[in-house]
Amino acid sequence: MNTETDTPLLRVSGLTKRFGAHSACCDVGFEIFPGEVLCIVGESGSGKTTLLKCISAQLQPDHGSVEFDTRDQGLADIYRLSEPMRRMLARTDWGFVFQNPRDGLRAGVSAGANVAERLMAVGARHYANIRHEASGWMQKVELDARRIDDLPDTFSGGMQQRLQIARNLITRPRLVFMDEPTAGLDVSVQARLLDLLRGLAADLGLAAVIVTHDLAVARLLAQRMMVMRGGSVVESGLTDQVLDDPQHPYTQLLVSSVIQA
Protein backbone atom coordinates (compact mmCIF):
# COMPACT_ATOMS: atom_id res chain seq x y z
CA MET A 1 0.00 0.00 0.00
CA ASN A 2 1.10 3.54 -0.73
CA THR A 3 1.47 5.14 2.68
CA GLU A 4 2.02 8.62 1.26
CA THR A 5 -1.72 9.22 0.82
CA ASP A 6 -4.78 8.52 2.93
CA THR A 7 -7.05 8.77 -0.11
CA PRO A 8 -7.98 5.46 -1.69
CA LEU A 9 -7.86 5.11 -5.45
CA LEU A 10 -11.06 3.06 -5.38
CA ARG A 11 -13.65 2.79 -2.62
CA VAL A 12 -16.51 0.29 -2.83
CA SER A 13 -19.31 0.59 -0.26
CA GLY A 14 -22.35 -1.64 0.29
CA LEU A 15 -22.31 -2.96 -3.27
CA THR A 16 -25.21 -5.28 -4.02
CA LYS A 17 -26.24 -6.80 -7.34
CA ARG A 18 -29.23 -9.09 -7.80
CA PHE A 19 -30.44 -11.15 -10.72
CA GLY A 20 -34.06 -11.81 -9.90
CA ALA A 21 -34.17 -13.40 -6.45
CA HIS A 22 -30.48 -14.30 -6.60
CA SER A 23 -27.93 -11.97 -4.97
CA ALA A 24 -24.72 -12.22 -7.00
CA CYS A 25 -23.06 -9.66 -4.68
CA CYS A 26 -24.30 -8.69 -1.27
CA ASP A 27 -23.11 -5.62 0.68
CA VAL A 28 -19.50 -5.80 -0.54
CA GLY A 29 -17.09 -3.08 0.54
CA PHE A 30 -13.34 -2.50 0.26
CA GLU A 31 -10.70 0.07 -0.68
CA ILE A 32 -7.73 -0.02 -3.05
CA PHE A 33 -4.82 2.39 -2.66
CA PRO A 34 -2.35 3.51 -5.37
CA GLY A 35 0.11 0.74 -6.25
CA GLU A 36 -1.84 -1.96 -4.41
CA VAL A 37 -2.89 -5.30 -5.91
CA LEU A 38 -6.01 -7.04 -4.60
CA CYS A 39 -7.07 -10.55 -5.62
CA ILE A 40 -10.68 -11.67 -5.34
CA VAL A 41 -10.89 -15.46 -5.07
CA GLY A 42 -13.67 -18.01 -4.83
CA GLU A 43 -15.22 -20.90 -6.67
CA SER A 44 -17.36 -20.49 -9.79
CA GLY A 45 -20.60 -18.72 -8.95
CA SER A 46 -19.20 -16.96 -5.89
CA GLY A 47 -19.92 -13.51 -7.35
CA LYS A 48 -16.36 -12.42 -8.03
CA THR A 49 -16.82 -11.73 -11.75
CA THR A 50 -20.10 -9.89 -11.15
CA LEU A 51 -18.29 -7.75 -8.59
CA LEU A 52 -15.50 -7.00 -11.06
CA LYS A 53 -18.01 -5.93 -13.72
CA CYS A 54 -19.81 -3.67 -11.25
CA ILE A 55 -16.67 -1.88 -10.07
CA SER A 56 -15.43 -1.40 -13.64
CA ALA A 57 -18.71 0.20 -14.81
CA GLN A 58 -19.72 -2.71 -17.03
CA LEU A 59 -22.70 -3.66 -14.87
CA GLN A 60 -24.63 -1.25 -12.68
CA PRO A 61 -25.22 -2.42 -9.09
CA ASP A 62 -28.64 -2.29 -7.47
CA HIS A 63 -27.32 -0.68 -4.30
CA GLY A 64 -24.09 0.79 -2.99
CA SER A 65 -21.44 3.03 -4.47
CA VAL A 66 -18.19 2.71 -6.40
CA GLU A 67 -15.97 5.77 -5.96
CA PHE A 68 -12.82 6.45 -7.96
CA ASP A 69 -10.23 9.15 -7.26
CA THR A 70 -10.71 11.16 -10.44
CA ARG A 71 -8.08 13.68 -11.46
CA ASP A 72 -10.38 16.69 -11.37
CA GLN A 73 -13.15 15.81 -8.88
CA GLY A 74 -11.38 13.64 -6.32
CA LEU A 75 -13.39 10.65 -5.09
CA ALA A 76 -16.51 10.47 -7.24
CA ASP A 77 -19.18 7.80 -7.60
CA ILE A 78 -18.60 6.43 -11.09
CA TYR A 79 -22.33 5.82 -11.58
CA ARG A 80 -23.04 9.51 -10.99
CA LEU A 81 -20.55 10.51 -13.68
CA SER A 82 -21.74 11.14 -17.21
CA GLU A 83 -21.39 8.34 -19.73
CA PRO A 84 -18.68 10.27 -21.68
CA MET A 85 -16.68 10.67 -18.45
CA ARG A 86 -16.91 6.94 -17.71
CA ARG A 87 -15.77 6.17 -21.25
CA MET A 88 -12.83 8.53 -20.78
CA LEU A 89 -11.88 6.75 -17.55
CA ALA A 90 -11.96 3.42 -19.39
CA ARG A 91 -9.60 4.81 -22.05
CA THR A 92 -7.16 6.55 -19.72
CA ASP A 93 -7.08 5.72 -16.00
CA TRP A 94 -8.46 2.18 -16.25
CA GLY A 95 -7.53 -0.99 -18.06
CA PHE A 96 -9.50 -4.22 -18.33
CA VAL A 97 -7.87 -7.56 -19.15
CA PHE A 98 -10.45 -10.15 -20.14
CA GLN A 99 -10.17 -13.87 -19.40
CA ASN A 100 -10.45 -14.59 -23.12
CA PRO A 101 -8.05 -12.23 -24.90
CA ARG A 102 -10.24 -12.27 -28.00
CA ASP A 103 -12.82 -10.30 -25.99
CA GLY A 104 -10.23 -7.58 -25.44
CA LEU A 105 -8.65 -7.47 -28.90
CA ARG A 106 -9.91 -6.44 -32.33
CA ALA A 107 -9.44 -9.40 -34.65
CA GLY A 108 -9.52 -7.40 -37.86
CA VAL A 109 -6.59 -5.07 -37.15
CA SER A 110 -2.90 -5.76 -36.62
CA ALA A 111 -1.20 -6.45 -33.32
CA GLY A 112 0.42 -3.03 -33.41
CA ALA A 113 -2.88 -1.29 -34.14
CA ASN A 114 -4.51 -3.11 -31.23
CA VAL A 115 -1.82 -1.83 -28.88
CA ALA A 116 -1.79 1.68 -30.35
CA GLU A 117 -5.53 2.32 -30.38
CA ARG A 118 -5.58 3.52 -26.77
CA LEU A 119 -2.85 6.04 -27.55
CA MET A 120 -4.93 7.43 -30.38
CA ALA A 121 -7.98 7.49 -28.10
CA VAL A 122 -6.16 9.91 -25.78
CA GLY A 123 -5.02 12.21 -28.58
CA ALA A 124 -1.79 10.78 -30.03
CA ARG A 125 -1.63 11.53 -33.76
CA HIS A 126 1.98 11.19 -34.96
CA TYR A 127 2.03 7.86 -36.80
CA ALA A 128 5.75 7.15 -36.47
CA ASN A 129 5.74 7.88 -32.73
CA ILE A 130 2.63 5.77 -32.16
CA ARG A 131 4.11 2.84 -34.06
CA HIS A 132 7.40 3.17 -32.19
CA GLU A 133 5.66 3.13 -28.81
CA ALA A 134 3.47 0.17 -29.80
CA SER A 135 6.59 -1.71 -30.88
CA GLY A 136 8.23 -0.88 -27.56
CA TRP A 137 5.28 -2.22 -25.62
CA MET A 138 5.25 -5.44 -27.62
CA GLN A 139 8.84 -5.90 -26.50
CA LYS A 140 7.93 -5.07 -22.88
CA VAL A 141 5.48 -7.98 -22.86
CA GLU A 142 8.04 -10.21 -24.58
CA LEU A 143 6.44 -10.32 -28.02
CA ASP A 144 8.50 -10.17 -31.21
CA ALA A 145 8.15 -6.58 -32.41
CA ARG A 146 8.73 -7.79 -35.96
CA ARG A 147 5.20 -9.21 -35.77
CA ILE A 148 3.69 -5.76 -35.28
CA ASP A 149 1.71 -6.06 -38.53
CA ASP A 150 0.42 -9.60 -37.89
CA LEU A 151 -3.22 -10.18 -36.93
CA PRO A 152 -4.02 -11.31 -33.36
CA ASP A 153 -5.40 -14.67 -34.54
CA THR A 154 -1.93 -15.63 -35.74
CA PHE A 155 -0.64 -15.51 -32.15
CA SER A 156 -0.95 -18.29 -29.56
CA GLY A 157 -3.34 -17.89 -26.62
CA GLY A 158 -0.55 -16.84 -24.28
CA MET A 159 0.76 -14.33 -26.81
CA GLN A 160 -2.73 -12.90 -27.31
CA GLN A 161 -2.99 -12.38 -23.56
CA ARG A 162 0.35 -10.54 -23.60
CA LEU A 163 -0.91 -8.44 -26.48
CA GLN A 164 -4.07 -7.58 -24.54
CA ILE A 165 -1.94 -6.58 -21.54
CA ALA A 166 0.19 -4.29 -23.72
CA ARG A 167 -2.95 -2.75 -25.19
CA ASN A 168 -4.21 -1.94 -21.69
CA LEU A 169 -0.98 -0.66 -20.19
CA ILE A 170 0.34 1.52 -22.99
CA THR A 171 -1.50 4.58 -21.59
CA ARG A 172 -0.17 3.77 -18.09
CA PRO A 173 -3.56 3.50 -16.36
CA ARG A 174 -3.81 4.00 -12.61
CA LEU A 175 -6.03 0.96 -12.07
CA VAL A 176 -6.29 -2.31 -14.01
CA PHE A 177 -9.06 -4.88 -13.69
CA MET A 178 -8.16 -8.46 -14.63
CA ASP A 179 -10.61 -11.35 -14.98
CA GLU A 180 -8.82 -14.72 -14.68
CA PRO A 181 -5.82 -13.50 -16.73
CA THR A 182 -4.06 -16.90 -16.72
CA ALA A 183 -7.09 -19.18 -17.18
CA GLY A 184 -6.88 -21.71 -20.00
CA LEU A 185 -3.13 -21.38 -20.46
CA ASP A 186 -0.57 -24.15 -20.10
CA VAL A 187 1.24 -24.21 -16.77
CA SER A 188 4.54 -23.06 -18.25
CA VAL A 189 2.81 -20.22 -20.13
CA GLN A 190 0.97 -19.23 -16.94
CA ALA A 191 4.26 -19.03 -15.04
CA ARG A 192 5.87 -16.74 -17.63
CA LEU A 193 2.77 -14.54 -17.77
CA LEU A 194 2.64 -14.23 -13.97
CA ASP A 195 6.31 -13.25 -13.85
CA LEU A 196 5.59 -10.63 -16.51
CA LEU A 197 2.58 -9.24 -14.63
CA ARG A 198 4.45 -9.07 -11.35
CA GLY A 199 7.33 -7.20 -12.99
CA LEU A 200 5.05 -4.74 -14.80
CA ALA A 201 3.01 -4.04 -11.67
CA ALA A 202 6.18 -3.25 -9.74
CA ASP A 203 7.80 -1.19 -12.51
CA LEU A 204 4.69 0.89 -13.25
CA GLY A 205 3.34 1.15 -9.71
CA LEU A 206 0.02 -0.25 -10.90
CA ALA A 207 -3.02 -0.74 -8.74
CA ALA A 208 -4.98 -3.80 -9.81
CA VAL A 209 -8.04 -5.84 -8.93
CA ILE A 210 -7.61 -9.41 -10.10
CA VAL A 211 -10.31 -12.07 -10.11
CA THR A 212 -8.97 -15.61 -9.97
CA HIS A 213 -9.78 -19.09 -8.72
CA ASP A 214 -6.06 -19.86 -8.52
CA LEU A 215 -4.61 -19.23 -5.06
CA ALA A 216 -1.07 -19.40 -6.47
CA VAL A 217 -1.90 -16.36 -8.62
CA ALA A 218 -3.10 -14.51 -5.53
CA ARG A 219 0.02 -15.37 -3.55
CA LEU A 220 2.37 -14.28 -6.32
CA LEU A 221 0.66 -11.06 -7.38
CA ALA A 222 -1.43 -9.59 -4.56
CA GLN A 223 -0.67 -7.84 -1.31
CA ARG A 224 -4.26 -8.39 -0.18
CA MET A 225 -7.01 -10.82 -1.03
CA MET A 226 -10.74 -11.25 -0.50
CA VAL A 227 -12.51 -14.60 -0.43
CA MET A 228 -16.07 -14.66 -1.77
CA ARG A 229 -18.79 -17.24 -1.33
CA GLY A 230 -22.40 -16.92 -2.40
CA GLY A 231 -22.01 -13.25 -3.25
CA SER A 232 -20.53 -12.25 0.11
CA VAL A 233 -16.99 -11.63 1.31
CA VAL A 234 -16.27 -14.27 3.96
CA GLU A 235 -12.63 -13.37 4.65
CA SER A 236 -10.15 -10.69 3.69
CA GLY A 237 -6.69 -9.59 4.71
CA LEU A 238 -3.03 -9.70 3.75
CA THR A 239 -2.55 -12.47 1.22
CA ASP A 240 0.10 -14.43 3.11
CA GLN A 241 -1.89 -14.24 6.34
CA VAL A 242 -5.11 -15.44 4.72
CA LEU A 243 -3.41 -18.29 2.87
CA ASP A 244 -1.14 -19.40 5.71
CA ASP A 245 -3.68 -19.05 8.52
CA PRO A 246 -7.22 -19.02 7.08
CA GLN A 247 -9.91 -18.28 9.65
CA HIS A 248 -13.17 -18.98 7.81
CA PRO A 249 -14.09 -22.65 7.21
CA TYR A 250 -14.70 -21.96 3.52
CA THR A 251 -11.27 -20.38 3.11
CA GLN A 252 -9.76 -23.35 4.91
CA LEU A 253 -11.42 -25.65 2.39
CA LEU A 254 -10.16 -23.55 -0.50
CA VAL A 255 -6.62 -23.57 0.83
CA SER A 256 -6.70 -27.31 1.40
CA SER A 257 -7.96 -27.74 -2.18
CA VAL A 258 -11.10 -29.57 -1.06
CA ILE A 259 -13.16 -27.15 -3.15
CA GLN A 260 -12.28 -27.02 -6.82
CA ALA A 261 -13.21 -23.79 -8.60
XYZ file of C-alpha atoms in Angstrom:
261
model
C 0.000 0.000 0.000
C 1.101 3.542 -0.732
C 1.467 5.140 2.677
C 2.017 8.622 1.258
C -1.724 9.223 0.821
C -4.776 8.522 2.926
C -7.054 8.770 -0.112
C -7.984 5.457 -1.694
C -7.859 5.115 -5.451
C -11.064 3.058 -5.376
C -13.653 2.795 -2.616
C -16.513 0.294 -2.834
C -19.312 0.588 -0.264
C -22.352 -1.636 0.291
C -22.306 -2.964 -3.265
C -25.211 -5.280 -4.018
C -26.240 -6.804 -7.339
C -29.227 -9.094 -7.802
C -30.437 -11.146 -10.724
C -34.062 -11.810 -9.897
C -34.167 -13.397 -6.450
C -30.481 -14.299 -6.598
C -27.929 -11.973 -4.970
C -24.724 -12.221 -6.998
C -23.065 -9.663 -4.685
C -24.304 -8.691 -1.265
C -23.113 -5.617 0.675
C -19.496 -5.796 -0.536
C -17.089 -3.081 0.544
C -13.338 -2.498 0.260
C -10.698 0.068 -0.684
C -7.731 -0.022 -3.047
C -4.820 2.385 -2.663
C -2.351 3.507 -5.372
C 0.105 0.740 -6.246
C -1.844 -1.956 -4.406
C -2.890 -5.297 -5.912
C -6.014 -7.036 -4.602
C -7.067 -10.546 -5.618
C -10.680 -11.674 -5.343
C -10.893 -15.458 -5.073
C -13.667 -18.007 -4.827
C -15.222 -20.903 -6.669
C -17.357 -20.489 -9.792
C -20.604 -18.717 -8.949
C -19.200 -16.960 -5.887
C -19.917 -13.514 -7.346
C -16.360 -12.424 -8.034
C -16.821 -11.734 -11.755
C -20.099 -9.889 -11.151
C -18.292 -7.751 -8.587
C -15.501 -6.995 -11.060
C -18.006 -5.931 -13.720
C -19.810 -3.673 -11.248
C -16.674 -1.875 -10.072
C -15.427 -1.402 -13.644
C -18.709 0.199 -14.815
C -19.721 -2.714 -17.034
C -22.696 -3.663 -14.865
C -24.626 -1.251 -12.679
C -25.218 -2.423 -9.091
C -28.644 -2.288 -7.473
C -27.324 -0.678 -4.304
C -24.093 0.793 -2.990
C -21.438 3.033 -4.468
C -18.193 2.713 -6.404
C -15.971 5.769 -5.961
C -12.821 6.454 -7.957
C -10.228 9.147 -7.257
C -10.711 11.157 -10.443
C -8.079 13.679 -11.462
C -10.382 16.693 -11.366
C -13.148 15.812 -8.879
C -11.383 13.639 -6.316
C -13.387 10.647 -5.093
C -16.513 10.475 -7.243
C -19.179 7.797 -7.600
C -18.595 6.426 -11.088
C -22.325 5.823 -11.578
C -23.042 9.505 -10.990
C -20.546 10.510 -13.685
C -21.744 11.144 -17.213
C -21.390 8.341 -19.733
C -18.676 10.271 -21.675
C -16.679 10.673 -18.453
C -16.911 6.937 -17.711
C -15.767 6.170 -21.249
C -12.833 8.527 -20.781
C -11.880 6.752 -17.547
C -11.962 3.425 -19.393
C -9.600 4.815 -22.051
C -7.158 6.553 -19.716
C -7.076 5.715 -16.004
C -8.461 2.181 -16.248
C -7.534 -0.988 -18.065
C -9.500 -4.220 -18.326
C -7.869 -7.556 -19.153
C -10.452 -10.155 -20.140
C -10.172 -13.866 -19.402
C -10.451 -14.591 -23.118
C -8.048 -12.226 -24.897
C -10.242 -12.266 -27.996
C -12.820 -10.305 -25.991
C -10.232 -7.577 -25.441
C -8.654 -7.469 -28.901
C -9.910 -6.438 -32.326
C -9.439 -9.404 -34.651
C -9.516 -7.398 -37.862
C -6.590 -5.074 -37.146
C -2.900 -5.755 -36.622
C -1.198 -6.450 -33.318
C 0.419 -3.031 -33.412
C -2.878 -1.293 -34.141
C -4.506 -3.115 -31.230
C -1.824 -1.832 -28.876
C -1.786 1.675 -30.353
C -5.533 2.315 -30.380
C -5.577 3.516 -26.769
C -2.847 6.037 -27.552
C -4.933 7.429 -30.385
C -7.981 7.494 -28.101
C -6.155 9.906 -25.781
C -5.019 12.206 -28.579
C -1.790 10.781 -30.033
C -1.629 11.530 -33.763
C 1.982 11.193 -34.964
C 2.030 7.857 -36.804
C 5.753 7.147 -36.467
C 5.742 7.877 -32.732
C 2.626 5.774 -32.157
C 4.109 2.840 -34.058
C 7.404 3.171 -32.190
C 5.657 3.134 -28.808
C 3.469 0.173 -29.805
C 6.591 -1.707 -30.875
C 8.232 -0.883 -27.563
C 5.280 -2.221 -25.618
C 5.250 -5.435 -27.618
C 8.840 -5.903 -26.503
C 7.928 -5.072 -22.881
C 5.482 -7.983 -22.865
C 8.041 -10.212 -24.585
C 6.443 -10.322 -28.021
C 8.502 -10.169 -31.207
C 8.148 -6.575 -32.406
C 8.733 -7.794 -35.960
C 5.204 -9.206 -35.770
C 3.691 -5.764 -35.280
C 1.709 -6.064 -38.533
C 0.418 -9.598 -37.889
C -3.217 -10.179 -36.933
C -4.021 -11.315 -33.355
C -5.405 -14.672 -34.542
C -1.929 -15.629 -35.742
C -0.636 -15.513 -32.151
C -0.948 -18.287 -29.564
C -3.337 -17.889 -26.618
C -0.552 -16.838 -24.278
C 0.760 -14.332 -26.806
C -2.728 -12.905 -27.306
C -2.991 -12.379 -23.560
C 0.349 -10.539 -23.601
C -0.910 -8.436 -26.485
C -4.066 -7.583 -24.537
C -1.940 -6.583 -21.539
C 0.190 -4.295 -23.720
C -2.954 -2.745 -25.189
C -4.213 -1.940 -21.695
C -0.982 -0.664 -20.188
C 0.343 1.524 -22.991
C -1.499 4.581 -21.589
C -0.170 3.775 -18.087
C -3.562 3.498 -16.363
C -3.807 4.000 -12.614
C -6.034 0.958 -12.074
C -6.290 -2.307 -14.006
C -9.058 -4.879 -13.691
C -8.164 -8.460 -14.629
C -10.605 -11.351 -14.983
C -8.820 -14.720 -14.676
C -5.815 -13.504 -16.730
C -4.063 -16.902 -16.715
C -7.092 -19.178 -17.185
C -6.884 -21.713 -20.001
C -3.130 -21.385 -20.462
C -0.571 -24.152 -20.102
C 1.238 -24.215 -16.769
C 4.536 -23.059 -18.252
C 2.809 -20.216 -20.131
C 0.966 -19.232 -16.944
C 4.261 -19.029 -15.041
C 5.866 -16.736 -17.627
C 2.770 -14.542 -17.770
C 2.642 -14.234 -13.968
C 6.307 -13.246 -13.850
C 5.587 -10.634 -16.512
C 2.576 -9.236 -14.627
C 4.450 -9.069 -11.353
C 7.328 -7.200 -12.988
C 5.054 -4.741 -14.800
C 3.006 -4.041 -11.674
C 6.179 -3.255 -9.738
C 7.799 -1.192 -12.510
C 4.693 0.888 -13.254
C 3.338 1.151 -9.710
C 0.018 -0.254 -10.903
C -3.015 -0.739 -8.744
C -4.982 -3.798 -9.807
C -8.043 -5.838 -8.932
C -7.608 -9.413 -10.101
C -10.314 -12.075 -10.109
C -8.968 -15.611 -9.975
C -9.784 -19.088 -8.723
C -6.058 -19.865 -8.523
C -4.609 -19.228 -5.063
C -1.073 -19.397 -6.472
C -1.900 -16.358 -8.617
C -3.096 -14.506 -5.527
C 0.019 -15.371 -3.546
C 2.366 -14.284 -6.324
C 0.659 -11.057 -7.378
C -1.427 -9.592 -4.564
C -0.667 -7.844 -1.305
C -4.258 -8.385 -0.178
C -7.010 -10.819 -1.027
C -10.740 -11.249 -0.499
C -12.510 -14.598 -0.435
C -16.072 -14.660 -1.774
C -18.788 -17.240 -1.325
C -22.404 -16.924 -2.398
C -22.006 -13.252 -3.247
C -20.531 -12.249 0.112
C -16.986 -11.635 1.310
C -16.267 -14.270 3.960
C -12.634 -13.373 4.647
C -10.146 -10.689 3.692
C -6.686 -9.588 4.706
C -3.032 -9.696 3.748
C -2.548 -12.466 1.221
C 0.100 -14.432 3.108
C -1.889 -14.245 6.345
C -5.105 -15.438 4.720
C -3.408 -18.294 2.869
C -1.137 -19.396 5.711
C -3.679 -19.052 8.519
C -7.222 -19.023 7.076
C -9.910 -18.281 9.647
C -13.167 -18.976 7.806
C -14.089 -22.648 7.213
C -14.699 -21.962 3.517
C -11.266 -20.382 3.109
C -9.759 -23.350 4.915
C -11.418 -25.654 2.388
C -10.161 -23.545 -0.500
C -6.618 -23.567 0.829
C -6.699 -27.308 1.401
C -7.963 -27.740 -2.182
C -11.097 -29.569 -1.061
C -13.164 -27.155 -3.152
C -12.283 -27.020 -6.821
C -13.212 -23.795 -8.602
